[in-house]
PDB file of C-alpha atoms and ligand atoms in Angstrom:
ATOM      1  CA  MET A   1      23.101  25.963 -71.824  1.00  0.00           C
ATOM      2  CA  ILE A   2      26.809  26.513 -72.342  1.00  0.00           C
ATOM      3  CA  SER A   3      28.587  23.261 -71.571  1.00  0.00           C
ATOM      4  CA  TYR A   4      32.304  22.971 -70.921  1.00  0.00           C
ATOM      5  CA  PRO A   5      34.291  19.806 -71.678  1.00  0.00           C
ATOM      6  CA  ARG A   6      35.175  17.966 -68.482  1.00  0.00           C
ATOM      7  CA  VAL A   7      38.392  16.568 -67.128  1.00  0.00           C
ATOM      8  CA  LEU A   8      37.597  14.010 -64.442  1.00  0.00           C
ATOM      9  CA  LEU A   9      40.178  13.296 -61.735  1.00  0.00           C
ATOM     10  CA  PHE A  10      39.223   9.998 -60.111  1.00  0.00           C
ATOM     11  CA  GLY A  11      41.279   8.600 -57.274  1.00  0.00           C
ATOM     12  CA  ASP A  12      41.951   8.328 -53.543  1.00  0.00           C
ATOM     13  CA  SER A  13      43.082  10.966 -51.051  1.00  0.00           C
ATOM     14  CA  ILE A  14      46.009  12.000 -53.273  1.00  0.00           C
ATOM     15  CA  THR A  15      43.364  13.123 -55.749  1.00  0.00           C
ATOM     16  CA  GLU A  16      41.032  14.503 -53.068  1.00  0.00           C
ATOM     17  CA  LEU A  17      43.917  16.715 -51.899  1.00  0.00           C
ATOM     18  CA  ALA A  18      44.729  17.810 -55.467  1.00  0.00           C
ATOM     19  CA  PHE A  19      42.786  21.069 -55.131  1.00  0.00           C
ATOM     20  CA  GLU A  20      44.798  22.273 -52.129  1.00  0.00           C
ATOM     21  CA  THR A  21      46.887  25.410 -52.669  1.00  0.00           C
ATOM     22  CA  ASN A  22      49.436  24.548 -55.386  1.00  0.00           C
ATOM     23  CA  GLY A  23      47.905  21.070 -55.659  1.00  0.00           C
ATOM     24  CA  TRP A  24      48.334  19.219 -58.952  1.00  0.00           C
ATOM     25  CA  GLY A  25      44.616  19.411 -59.781  1.00  0.00           C
ATOM     26  CA  ALA A  26      44.366  23.097 -58.901  1.00  0.00           C
ATOM     27  CA  THR A  27      47.285  23.894 -61.194  1.00  0.00           C
ATOM     28  CA  LEU A  28      45.708  21.903 -64.033  1.00  0.00           C
ATOM     29  CA  ALA A  29      42.353  23.615 -63.471  1.00  0.00           C
ATOM     30  CA  ASN A  30      44.083  26.966 -63.657  1.00  0.00           C
ATOM     31  CA  LYS A  31      45.838  26.031 -66.913  1.00  0.00           C
ATOM     32  CA  LEU A  32      42.547  24.864 -68.410  1.00  0.00           C
ATOM     33  CA  VAL A  33      40.384  27.735 -67.244  1.00  0.00           C
ATOM     34  CA  ARG A  34      37.904  28.888 -69.932  1.00  0.00           C
ATOM     35  CA  LYS A  35      38.484  25.623 -71.803  1.00  0.00           C
ATOM     36  CA  CYS A  36      37.449  22.797 -69.465  1.00  0.00           C
ATOM     37  CA  ASP A  37      35.952  22.103 -66.070  1.00  0.00           C
ATOM     38  CA  VAL A  38      38.303  20.032 -63.959  1.00  0.00           C
ATOM     39  CA  LEU A  39      36.242  17.858 -61.611  1.00  0.00           C
ATOM     40  CA  ASN A  40      37.808  16.473 -58.462  1.00  0.00           C
ATOM     41  CA  ARG A  41      36.350  13.068 -57.651  1.00  0.00           C
ATOM     42  CA  GLY A  42      39.037  12.049 -55.184  1.00  0.00           C
ATOM     43  CA  LEU A  43      37.845   9.829 -52.332  1.00  0.00           C
ATOM     44  CA  SER A  44      40.116   9.657 -49.350  1.00  0.00           C
ATOM     45  CA  GLY A  45      40.864   6.126 -48.182  1.00  0.00           C
ATOM     46  CA  TYR A  46      39.257   4.444 -51.197  1.00  0.00           C
ATOM     47  CA  ASN A  47      40.824   1.559 -53.080  1.00  0.00           C
ATOM     48  CA  THR A  48      39.955   0.107 -56.501  1.00  0.00           C
ATOM     49  CA  ARG A  49      37.439  -2.331 -54.959  1.00  0.00           C
ATOM     50  CA  LEU A  50      35.345   0.604 -53.773  1.00  0.00           C
ATOM     51  CA  ALA A  51      36.071   2.773 -56.805  1.00  0.00           C
ATOM     52  CA  LYS A  52      35.082   0.282 -59.505  1.00  0.00           C
ATOM     53  CA  PRO A  53      31.301   0.423 -58.886  1.00  0.00           C
ATOM     54  CA  ILE A  54      31.411   4.213 -58.501  1.00  0.00           C
ATOM     55  CA  LEU A  55      32.813   5.002 -61.935  1.00  0.00           C
ATOM     56  CA  PRO A  56      29.547   4.145 -63.782  1.00  0.00           C
ATOM     57  CA  LYS A  57      27.716   6.455 -61.366  1.00  0.00           C
ATOM     58  CA  LEU A  58      30.019   9.312 -62.328  1.00  0.00           C
ATOM     59  CA  ILE A  59      29.757   8.658 -66.061  1.00  0.00           C
ATOM     60  CA  PRO A  60      26.537   6.670 -66.494  1.00  0.00           C
ATOM     61  CA  ASP A  61      26.295   6.523 -70.281  1.00  0.00           C
ATOM     62  CA  SER A  62      27.696   7.562 -73.649  1.00  0.00           C
ATOM     63  CA  ALA A  63      25.766  10.826 -73.521  1.00  0.00           C
ATOM     64  CA  SER A  64      27.517  11.943 -70.333  1.00  0.00           C
ATOM     65  CA  ALA A  65      30.788  10.475 -71.626  1.00  0.00           C
ATOM     66  CA  ALA A  66      30.603  12.749 -74.663  1.00  0.00           C
ATOM     67  CA  GLU A  67      31.402  15.703 -72.404  1.00  0.00           C
ATOM     68  CA  ILE A  68      34.524  14.020 -71.023  1.00  0.00           C
ATOM     69  CA  ALA A  69      37.739  15.401 -72.503  1.00  0.00           C
ATOM     70  CA  ALA A  70      40.069  13.371 -70.273  1.00  0.00           C
ATOM     71  CA  VAL A  71      40.016  11.088 -67.241  1.00  0.00           C
ATOM     72  CA  THR A  72      42.759  10.344 -64.741  1.00  0.00           C
ATOM     73  CA  ILE A  73      42.534   7.128 -62.735  1.00  0.00           C
ATOM     74  CA  PHE A  74      44.869   7.273 -59.763  1.00  0.00           C
ATOM     75  CA  PHE A  75      44.617   4.372 -57.307  1.00  0.00           C
ATOM     76  CA  GLY A  76      47.057   2.015 -55.656  1.00  0.00           C
ATOM     77  CA  ALA A  77      48.313   3.886 -52.580  1.00  0.00           C
ATOM     78  CA  ASN A  78      45.597   2.188 -50.481  1.00  0.00           C
ATOM     79  CA  ASP A  79      45.324  -1.091 -52.397  1.00  0.00           C
ATOM     80  CA  SER A  80      49.027  -1.711 -51.741  1.00  0.00           C
ATOM     81  CA  SER A  81      48.711  -1.353 -47.955  1.00  0.00           C
ATOM     82  CA  ILE A  82      49.998  -4.357 -45.982  1.00  0.00           C
ATOM     83  CA  ARG A  83      46.991  -6.607 -45.439  1.00  0.00           C
ATOM     84  CA  GLU A  84      47.755  -7.361 -41.774  1.00  0.00           C
ATOM     85  CA  GLN A  85      48.240  -3.702 -40.858  1.00  0.00           C
ATOM     86  CA  ASN A  86      45.518  -2.131 -43.000  1.00  0.00           C
ATOM     87  CA  PRO A  87      42.967  -4.825 -43.856  1.00  0.00           C
ATOM     88  CA  GLN A  88      40.208  -2.404 -44.845  1.00  0.00           C
ATOM     89  CA  LYS A  89      42.298  -0.724 -47.506  1.00  0.00           C
ATOM     90  CA  HIS A  90      44.392  -3.627 -48.835  1.00  0.00           C
ATOM     91  CA  VAL A  91      43.400  -5.181 -52.151  1.00  0.00           C
ATOM     92  CA  PRO A  92      45.423  -8.140 -53.509  1.00  0.00           C
ATOM     93  CA  LEU A  93      47.605  -7.295 -56.498  1.00  0.00           C
ATOM     94  CA  GLU A  94      45.664  -9.497 -58.941  1.00  0.00           C
ATOM     95  CA  GLU A  95      42.360  -7.942 -57.932  1.00  0.00           C
ATOM     96  CA  TYR A  96      43.833  -4.422 -58.159  1.00  0.00           C
ATOM     97  CA  THR A  97      45.041  -5.178 -61.676  1.00  0.00           C
ATOM     98  CA  GLU A  98      41.643  -6.564 -62.687  1.00  0.00           C
ATOM     99  CA  ASN A  99      39.819  -3.610 -61.115  1.00  0.00           C
ATOM    100  CA  LEU A 100      41.941  -1.163 -63.128  1.00  0.00           C
ATOM    101  CA  ARG A 101      41.274  -3.183 -66.278  1.00  0.00           C
ATOM    102  CA  SER A 102      37.524  -3.123 -65.539  1.00  0.00           C
ATOM    103  CA  MET A 103      37.575   0.647 -65.092  1.00  0.00           C
ATOM    104  CA  VAL A 104      39.377   1.205 -68.390  1.00  0.00           C
ATOM    105  CA  GLN A 105      37.055  -1.256 -70.130  1.00  0.00           C
ATOM    106  CA  TYR A 106      34.045   0.521 -68.666  1.00  0.00           C
ATOM    107  CA  LEU A 107      35.263   3.862 -69.993  1.00  0.00           C
ATOM    108  CA  LYS A 108      35.777   2.327 -73.412  1.00  0.00           C
ATOM    109  CA  SER A 109      32.282   0.805 -73.278  1.00  0.00           C
ATOM    110  CA  VAL A 110      30.813   4.321 -73.021  1.00  0.00           C
ATOM    111  CA  ASN A 111      32.999   5.442 -75.934  1.00  0.00           C
ATOM    112  CA  ILE A 112      35.746   7.145 -74.003  1.00  0.00           C
ATOM    113  CA  LYS A 113      38.748   6.270 -76.097  1.00  0.00           C
ATOM    114  CA  GLU A 114      42.087   5.233 -74.592  1.00  0.00           C
ATOM    115  CA  GLU A 115      43.660   8.528 -75.786  1.00  0.00           C
ATOM    116  CA  LYS A 116      41.496  10.295 -73.213  1.00  0.00           C
ATOM    117  CA  ILE A 117      42.565   8.078 -70.324  1.00  0.00           C
ATOM    118  CA  ALA A 118      45.631   8.549 -68.129  1.00  0.00           C
ATOM    119  CA  LEU A 119      46.498   6.023 -65.435  1.00  0.00           C
ATOM    120  CA  ILE A 120      48.578   7.393 -62.583  1.00  0.00           C
ATOM    121  CA  ALA A 121      50.545   4.831 -60.587  1.00  0.00           C
ATOM    122  CA  PRO A 122      51.001   5.456 -56.844  1.00  0.00           C
ATOM    123  CA  PRO A 123      54.010   7.404 -55.597  1.00  0.00           C
ATOM    124  CA  PRO A 124      56.779   5.638 -53.678  1.00  0.00           C
ATOM    125  CA  ILE A 125      56.484   5.179 -49.929  1.00  0.00           C
ATOM    126  CA  HIS A 126      59.115   6.824 -47.772  1.00  0.00           C
ATOM    127  CA  GLU A 127      59.068   4.226 -45.039  1.00  0.00           C
ATOM    128  CA  PRO A 128      60.947   6.090 -42.257  1.00  0.00           C
ATOM    129  CA  THR A 129      58.597   9.084 -42.542  1.00  0.00           C
ATOM    130  CA  LEU A 130      55.446   7.013 -42.899  1.00  0.00           C
ATOM    131  CA  GLU A 131      56.470   4.839 -39.963  1.00  0.00           C
ATOM    132  CA  LYS A 132      56.870   7.904 -37.727  1.00  0.00           C
ATOM    133  CA  HIS A 133      53.477   9.123 -38.856  1.00  0.00           C
ATOM    134  CA  CYS A 134      51.882   5.712 -38.204  1.00  0.00           C
ATOM    135  CA  LEU A 135      53.488   5.355 -34.764  1.00  0.00           C
ATOM    136  CA  THR A 136      52.335   8.859 -33.810  1.00  0.00           C
ATOM    137  CA  ASN A 137      48.806   7.741 -34.635  1.00  0.00           C
ATOM    138  CA  GLY A 138      49.142   4.511 -32.671  1.00  0.00           C
ATOM    139  CA  PHE A 139      49.662   1.904 -35.362  1.00  0.00           C
ATOM    140  CA  LYS A 140      52.486   0.094 -37.152  1.00  0.00           C
ATOM    141  CA  LEU A 141      54.022   0.924 -40.523  1.00  0.00           C
ATOM    142  CA  ASN A 142      51.239  -0.045 -42.950  1.00  0.00           C
ATOM    143  CA  ARG A 143      52.858   0.261 -46.392  1.00  0.00           C
ATOM    144  CA  LEU A 144      56.191  -0.848 -47.894  1.00  0.00           C
ATOM    145  CA  ASN A 145      57.875   0.847 -50.811  1.00  0.00           C
ATOM    146  CA  ALA A 146      58.770  -2.377 -52.620  1.00  0.00           C
ATOM    147  CA  VAL A 147      55.177  -3.638 -52.388  1.00  0.00           C
ATOM    148  CA  THR A 148      53.757  -0.348 -53.698  1.00  0.00           C
ATOM    149  CA  GLY A 149      56.269  -0.727 -56.544  1.00  0.00           C
ATOM    150  CA  THR A 150      54.630  -3.986 -57.636  1.00  0.00           C
ATOM    151  CA  TYR A 151      51.244  -2.214 -57.780  1.00  0.00           C
ATOM    152  CA  ALA A 152      52.762   0.671 -59.735  1.00  0.00           C
ATOM    153  CA  ARG A 153      54.193  -1.764 -62.289  1.00  0.00           C
ATOM    154  CA  ALA A 154      50.810  -3.477 -62.613  1.00  0.00           C
ATOM    155  CA  CYS A 155      49.145  -0.107 -63.165  1.00  0.00           C
ATOM    156  CA  ALA A 156      51.673   0.836 -65.859  1.00  0.00           C
ATOM    157  CA  GLN A 157      51.146  -2.540 -67.507  1.00  0.00           C
ATOM    158  CA  VAL A 158      47.366  -2.054 -67.645  1.00  0.00           C
ATOM    159  CA  GLY A 159      47.905   1.362 -69.239  1.00  0.00           C
ATOM    160  CA  ASP A 160      50.226  -0.171 -71.826  1.00  0.00           C
ATOM    161  CA  GLU A 161      47.784  -3.030 -72.532  1.00  0.00           C
ATOM    162  CA  TYR A 162      45.076  -0.544 -73.482  1.00  0.00           C
ATOM    163  CA  GLY A 163      47.286   2.109 -75.067  1.00  0.00           C
ATOM    164  CA  ALA A 164      46.330   4.646 -72.377  1.00  0.00           C
ATOM    165  CA  ASP A 165      48.774   7.235 -71.039  1.00  0.00           C
ATOM    166  CA  VAL A 166      50.637   6.293 -67.866  1.00  0.00           C
ATOM    167  CA  VAL A 167      52.342   8.465 -65.283  1.00  0.00           C
ATOM    168  CA  ASP A 168      54.301   5.972 -63.211  1.00  0.00           C
ATOM    169  CA  LEU A 169      55.019   8.159 -60.207  1.00  0.00           C
ATOM    170  CA  TRP A 170      56.667   5.336 -58.253  1.00  0.00           C
ATOM    171  CA  THR A 171      59.350   4.953 -60.920  1.00  0.00           C
ATOM    172  CA  LEU A 172      59.654   8.589 -61.988  1.00  0.00           C
ATOM    173  CA  MET A 173      60.112   9.892 -58.450  1.00  0.00           C
ATOM    174  CA  GLN A 174      62.922   7.425 -57.745  1.00  0.00           C
ATOM    175  CA  GLU A 175      64.731   7.833 -61.057  1.00  0.00           C
ATOM    176  CA  GLY A 176      68.474   8.320 -60.755  1.00  0.00           C
ATOM    177  CA  GLY A 177      68.322   7.367 -57.079  1.00  0.00           C
ATOM    178  CA  SER A 178      66.922  10.794 -56.261  1.00  0.00           C
ATOM    179  CA  ASP A 179      65.879  11.680 -52.704  1.00  0.00           C
ATOM    180  CA  TYR A 180      62.174  11.196 -53.224  1.00  0.00           C
ATOM    181  CA  ALA A 181      61.346  11.989 -49.573  1.00  0.00           C
ATOM    182  CA  VAL A 182      60.919  15.634 -50.623  1.00  0.00           C
ATOM    183  CA  TYR A 183      57.937  14.670 -52.792  1.00  0.00           C
ATOM    184  CA  LEU A 184      55.992  13.275 -49.809  1.00  0.00           C
ATOM    185  CA  LYS A 185      54.730  15.086 -46.746  1.00  0.00           C
ATOM    186  CA  ASP A 186      54.003  12.089 -44.516  1.00  0.00           C
ATOM    187  CA  GLY A 187      55.817   9.410 -46.506  1.00  0.00           C
ATOM    188  CA  LEU A 188      52.626   8.718 -48.524  1.00  0.00           C
ATOM    189  CA  HIS A 189      50.782  11.904 -49.585  1.00  0.00           C
ATOM    190  CA  LEU A 190      52.302  14.464 -51.946  1.00  0.00           C
ATOM    191  CA  SER A 191      54.144  17.481 -50.596  1.00  0.00           C
ATOM    192  CA  GLU A 192      54.122  20.751 -52.534  1.00  0.00           C
ATOM    193  CA  GLU A 193      57.157  19.503 -54.515  1.00  0.00           C
ATOM    194  CA  GLY A 194      55.355  16.207 -55.127  1.00  0.00           C
ATOM    195  CA  ASN A 195      52.266  18.006 -56.399  1.00  0.00           C
ATOM    196  CA  GLN A 196      54.429  20.074 -58.702  1.00  0.00           C
ATOM    197  CA  PHE A 197      56.268  16.954 -59.888  1.00  0.00           C
ATOM    198  CA  LEU A 198      53.042  15.137 -60.784  1.00  0.00           C
ATOM    199  CA  GLU A 199      51.607  18.173 -62.541  1.00  0.00           C
ATOM    200  CA  SER A 200      54.824  18.554 -64.560  1.00  0.00           C
ATOM    201  CA  LYS A 201      54.482  14.963 -65.829  1.00  0.00           C
ATOM    202  CA  LEU A 202      50.735  15.037 -66.411  1.00  0.00           C
ATOM    203  CA  TRP A 203      50.373  18.418 -68.081  1.00  0.00           C
ATOM    204  CA  PRO A 204      52.361  17.542 -71.243  1.00  0.00           C
ATOM    205  CA  LEU A 205      50.029  14.549 -71.745  1.00  0.00           C
ATOM    206  CA  LEU A 206      46.893  16.609 -71.174  1.00  0.00           C
ATOM    207  CA  GLU A 207      48.170  19.534 -73.204  1.00  0.00           C
ATOM    208  CA  LYS A 208      48.429  17.252 -76.239  1.00  0.00           C
ATOM    209  CA  LYS A 209      44.743  16.366 -75.830  1.00  0.00           C
ATOM    210  CA  LEU A 210      43.347  19.646 -74.571  1.00  0.00           C
ATOM    211  CA  GLY A 211      45.747  22.445 -75.437  1.00  0.00           C
ATOM    212  CA  ALA A 212      44.045  23.114 -78.759  1.00  0.00           C
ATOM    213  CA  LEU A 213      40.535  23.335 -77.290  1.00  0.00           C
ATOM    214  CA  PRO A 214      39.001  26.728 -77.997  1.00  0.00           C
ATOM    215  CA  PHE A 215      38.360  29.343 -75.339  1.00  0.00           C
ATOM    216  CA  ILE A 216      34.719  29.185 -74.282  1.00  0.00           C
ATOM    217  CA  LEU A 217      33.287  32.650 -74.907  1.00  0.00           C
ATOM    218  CA  PRO A 218      35.389  35.317 -76.605  1.00  0.00           C
ATOM    219  CA  TYR A 219      38.013  37.624 -75.153  1.00  0.00           C
ATOM    220  CA  TRP A 220      36.154  40.629 -73.723  1.00  0.00           C
ATOM    221  CA  ASN A 221      37.717  42.994 -76.219  1.00  0.00           C
ATOM    222  CA  ASP A 222      36.346  40.938 -79.117  1.00  0.00           C
ATOM    223  CA  VAL A 223      32.750  41.354 -77.966  1.00  0.00           C
ATOM    224  CA  ASP A 224      30.703  44.036 -79.657  1.00  0.00           C
ATOM    225  CA  ASN A 225      29.785  46.182 -76.668  1.00  0.00           C
ATOM    226  CA  ASN A 226      26.788  47.707 -78.387  1.00  0.00           C
ATOM    227  CA  ASN A 227      25.368  44.422 -79.527  1.00  0.00           C
ATOM    228  CA  PRO A 228      26.925  41.678 -77.320  1.00  0.00           C
ATOM    229  CA  GLU A 229      24.734  38.775 -78.361  1.00  0.00           C
ATOM    230  CA  SER A 230      25.797  39.016 -81.989  1.00  0.00           C
ATOM    231  CA  SER A 231      29.397  38.113 -81.159  1.00  0.00           C
ATOM    232  CA  LEU A 232      29.260  36.399 -77.753  1.00  0.00           C
ATOM    233  CA  PHE A 233      27.992  33.034 -78.882  1.00  0.00           C
ATOM    234  CA  GLN A 234      29.523  32.738 -82.353  1.00  0.00           C
ATOM    235  CA  SER A 235      31.894  29.882 -81.503  1.00  0.00           C
ATOM    236  CA  ILE A 236      29.538  27.984 -79.195  1.00  0.00           C
ATOM    237  CA  THR A 237      27.253  25.131 -80.060  1.00  0.00           C
ATOM    238  CA  GLU A 238      24.557  25.499 -77.446  1.00  0.00           C
ATOM    239  CA  LYS A 239      22.930  22.467 -75.879  1.00  0.00           C
ATOM    240  CA  LYS A 240      19.248  22.470 -75.062  1.00  0.00           C
ATOM    241  CA  ASP A 241      18.515  21.843 -71.326  1.00  0.00           C
TER     242      ASP A 241
HETATM  243  C1  LIG B 301      56.295  12.408 -38.707  1.00  0.00           C
HETATM  244  C2  LIG B 301      55.873  12.406 -40.083  1.00  0.00           C
HETATM  245  C3  LIG B 301      55.814  13.767 -40.735  1.00  0.00           C
HETATM  246  C4  LIG B 301      54.510  14.420 -40.512  1.00  0.00           C
HETATM  247  C5  LIG B 301      54.152  15.275 -41.636  1.00  0.00           C
HETATM  248  C6  LIG B 301      52.845  15.884 -41.383  1.00  0.00           C
HETATM  249  C7  LIG B 301      52.070  16.020 -42.619  1.00  0.00           C
HETATM  250  C8  LIG B 301      50.880  15.157 -42.545  1.00  0.00           C
HETATM  251  C9  LIG B 301      49.966  15.519 -43.617  1.00  0.00           C
HETATM  252  C10 LIG B 301      49.108  14.363 -43.987  1.00  0.00           C
HETATM  253  C11 LIG B 301      47.998  14.820 -44.830  1.00  0.00           C
HETATM  254  C12 LIG B 301      47.242  13.686 -45.358  1.00  0.00           C
HETATM  255  C13 LIG B 301      45.792  13.805 -45.060  1.00  0.00           C
HETATM  256  C14 LIG B 301      44.972  12.787 -45.756  1.00  0.00           C
HETATM  257  C15 LIG B 301      44.692  11.627 -44.926  1.00  0.00           C
HETATM  258  C16 LIG B 301      43.771  10.679 -45.573  1.00  0.00           C
HETATM  259  O1  LIG B 301      44.487   9.587 -46.052  1.00  0.00           O
HETATM  260  C17 LIG B 301      43.709   8.466 -46.394  1.00  0.00           C
HETATM  261  C18 LIG B 301      44.582   7.366 -46.901  1.00  0.00           C
HETATM  262  C19 LIG B 301      45.558   6.882 -45.842  1.00  0.00           C
HETATM  263  O2  LIG B 301      44.889   6.095 -44.958  1.00  0.00           O
HETATM  264  P1  LIG B 301      45.626   5.236 -43.813  1.00  0.00           P
HETATM  265  O3  LIG B 301      46.203   4.065 -44.439  1.00  0.00           O
HETATM  266  O4  LIG B 301      44.528   4.844 -42.885  1.00  0.00           O
HETATM  267  O5  LIG B 301      46.633   6.130 -43.175  1.00  0.00           O
HETATM  268  O6  LIG B 301      45.373   7.731 -47.996  1.00  0.00           O
HETATM  269  C20 LIG B 301      44.882   7.657 -49.255  1.00  0.00           C
HETATM  270  C21 LIG B 301      45.932   7.564 -50.303  1.00  0.00           C
HETATM  271  O7  LIG B 301      43.715   7.607 -49.523  1.00  0.00           O
END
């Protein structure tokens, strides 16, 4: 069996939507084609409380972890919901922080080193847009930008504690007082510009880890047409099924 290294994208709906046209995950998958499989394990509406027990089901042991080239952990947009308005999604800040720590520790326990882990902090909330969206759907504004900021800082801190990469979207998107509304389509989820922004911050980190990975299977012109098998598999260590 020919096995490709895997990049696992684990997160909430902002990850689930990452394979939309021009989505951040789709762009990464395209850049890594023939080198890695990019797996979307985004779960709309999930918070870290729900995600924590799932991670060991996605990567159950060191053997499966050996195929992992990189993991992104991208939660916080639901955890940071206002408890009164969104009780099912809200997770207190301390628990969120601990859940992220547990996920990183779990990855390390199956020998996925911190260099392979990137934590992505939630994007800012554009309250006027999100409020309109909430009201249209019959409920009150359920997230506040300042509160999401505290979760983003906690996420960045956990990344720093473990020496993992961090993409602090909340901070980066607001840098220089920029009009971050353009990065969000409903005040919460990434617009096309937001997807492009995230990909532009994440790719340099992943490129450092994955850019040098070899192409799986040779360029067609390098295959001996008369005797394909002699050249096709030269650079591949095959795994027995
Ligand atoms: C008047 C406002 C402008 C409207 C713009 C229309 C664009 C809307 C596109 C929204 C697409 C998002 C679809 C994904 C929805 C799933 O989201 C699940 C949760 C949010 O849950 P909740 O708190 O119940 O709203 O989000 C995440 C991060 O998982």
